[in-house]
Amino acid sequence: MAKYKIALMPGDGIGNDVMDAGKLVLDKLALDAEYVHADIGWEFWRAEGEALPQRTVDILQTCTCALFAAVTSKPKEEAEAELSPELQGKGLVYRSPIVRLRQMFDLYANLRPCKAFKGNPLNYRDDINLVVFRENTQGLYAGVEFYPLPDDLRAKLEELSPRMTAFAGVDSADIALSTRIFTRQGCQRIVRRAFEYARQFGYPTVTLVEKPNVIRETSGLMVREARKIAAGYPNIELWETNVDAMAMWLVKNPQNYGVMVSSNMFGDIISDLAAQLVGGLGFAASGNIGDTFAVFEPTHGSAPKYAGQYKVNPTAILLSIKLMLDWLGETDKADVLQTAIAAVIEEGQVRTYDMGGDAGTLDVGKAVAGRI
Ligand code: NAI
Ligand code: MG
């Protein structure tokens, strides 16, 4: 029996293209692993009313970890309209399968490294080495939302919060409410992950990105818990920043930052910003990591206009495989892969369109595999 069982979930659109490049590299790495395919994405929503079929969940429960590429997601009404006719009008509601996977498997840490590779013409600067830890299960993306605002909930809010008078003249039918729920444990575990990573890889600071001066209760809880955890790491400094200012500082002086930690939505935003500083979506890898399971994925989506053309840059999925190897403890193979990716970028012979070249997705996969 193989040491690892790894699920491969290509999903939709360019998800298939980049997964094929990923497979070339996985083959060459010759990990002691069994790879199993698992269905996910738009095709299964349309045909079955379920973008994350139960059979996929069952497969994942038998796996060490998973590699996911990309899926297509659409707003509620559009999604319903694309269901096959016999499934329409049944009250099926589309929800992003990757968001559900994060919640279902409690993959609370979203790890997003943004490192500038030498010779990448898309780098903003060459000395950027950022790692964002984004809380992945709570906050604004937890899905506790209301529209219209239910009357009993409204009455309770009016009873408890004087700020509700600001909406006194507005009909409940015209009010949408999204909640931002943080738990103490949720704050602690994401901050602890960030500090552990900083200690392991020798970063001198951890930057907390929140907005406690305005969003007092949720951001406030995060800041208080972060301070307590920071006290346990005397050699690592905690920097506290506000998310709006951080967006500015990241553009001005990205080289001054290392490990950053934030809640779900703010982390999503600053990690996209950070990714663009080192080449954009073609380079943005991520890991969704829990205590016992993890799903690795490029940050980009299914880019329908390039689907099946084998044109897009597979570096993001290759870097996601590198994160997966790190997580498995296969650090030698992880280093070999990272070196191979860096060499192909620096040589500059095999480049996809986003880097100004005309190589295809599989050319990059082959070039990196050839360096392993
Ligand atoms: P997208 O990430 O799919 O693509 C936006 C643009 O970025 C592309 O048109 C392309 O110009 C560029 N791009 C993306 N990946 C690239 C790569 N590997 N190499 C070179 N260029 C690349 O985002 P978009 O267009 O907003 O969304 C398309 C679909 O993907 C939507 O249905 C969206 O909901 C879904 N999506 C899924 C995600 C996921 O699976 N985790 C994440 C983001 C979007
Ligand atoms: Mg995003």
XYZ file of C-alpha atoms and ligand atoms in Angstrom, residues 112 134 141 268-269 271-272 299, ligand 2:
9
model
C -0.861 31.916 1.023
C -6.069 33.877 6.522
C -17.717 34.116 4.910
C -8.698 37.164 1.224
C -8.211 40.724 0.071
C -3.507 37.964 -0.012
C -4.765 38.815 -3.501
C -5.901 30.791 -5.784
Mg -9.998 35.415 -3.482
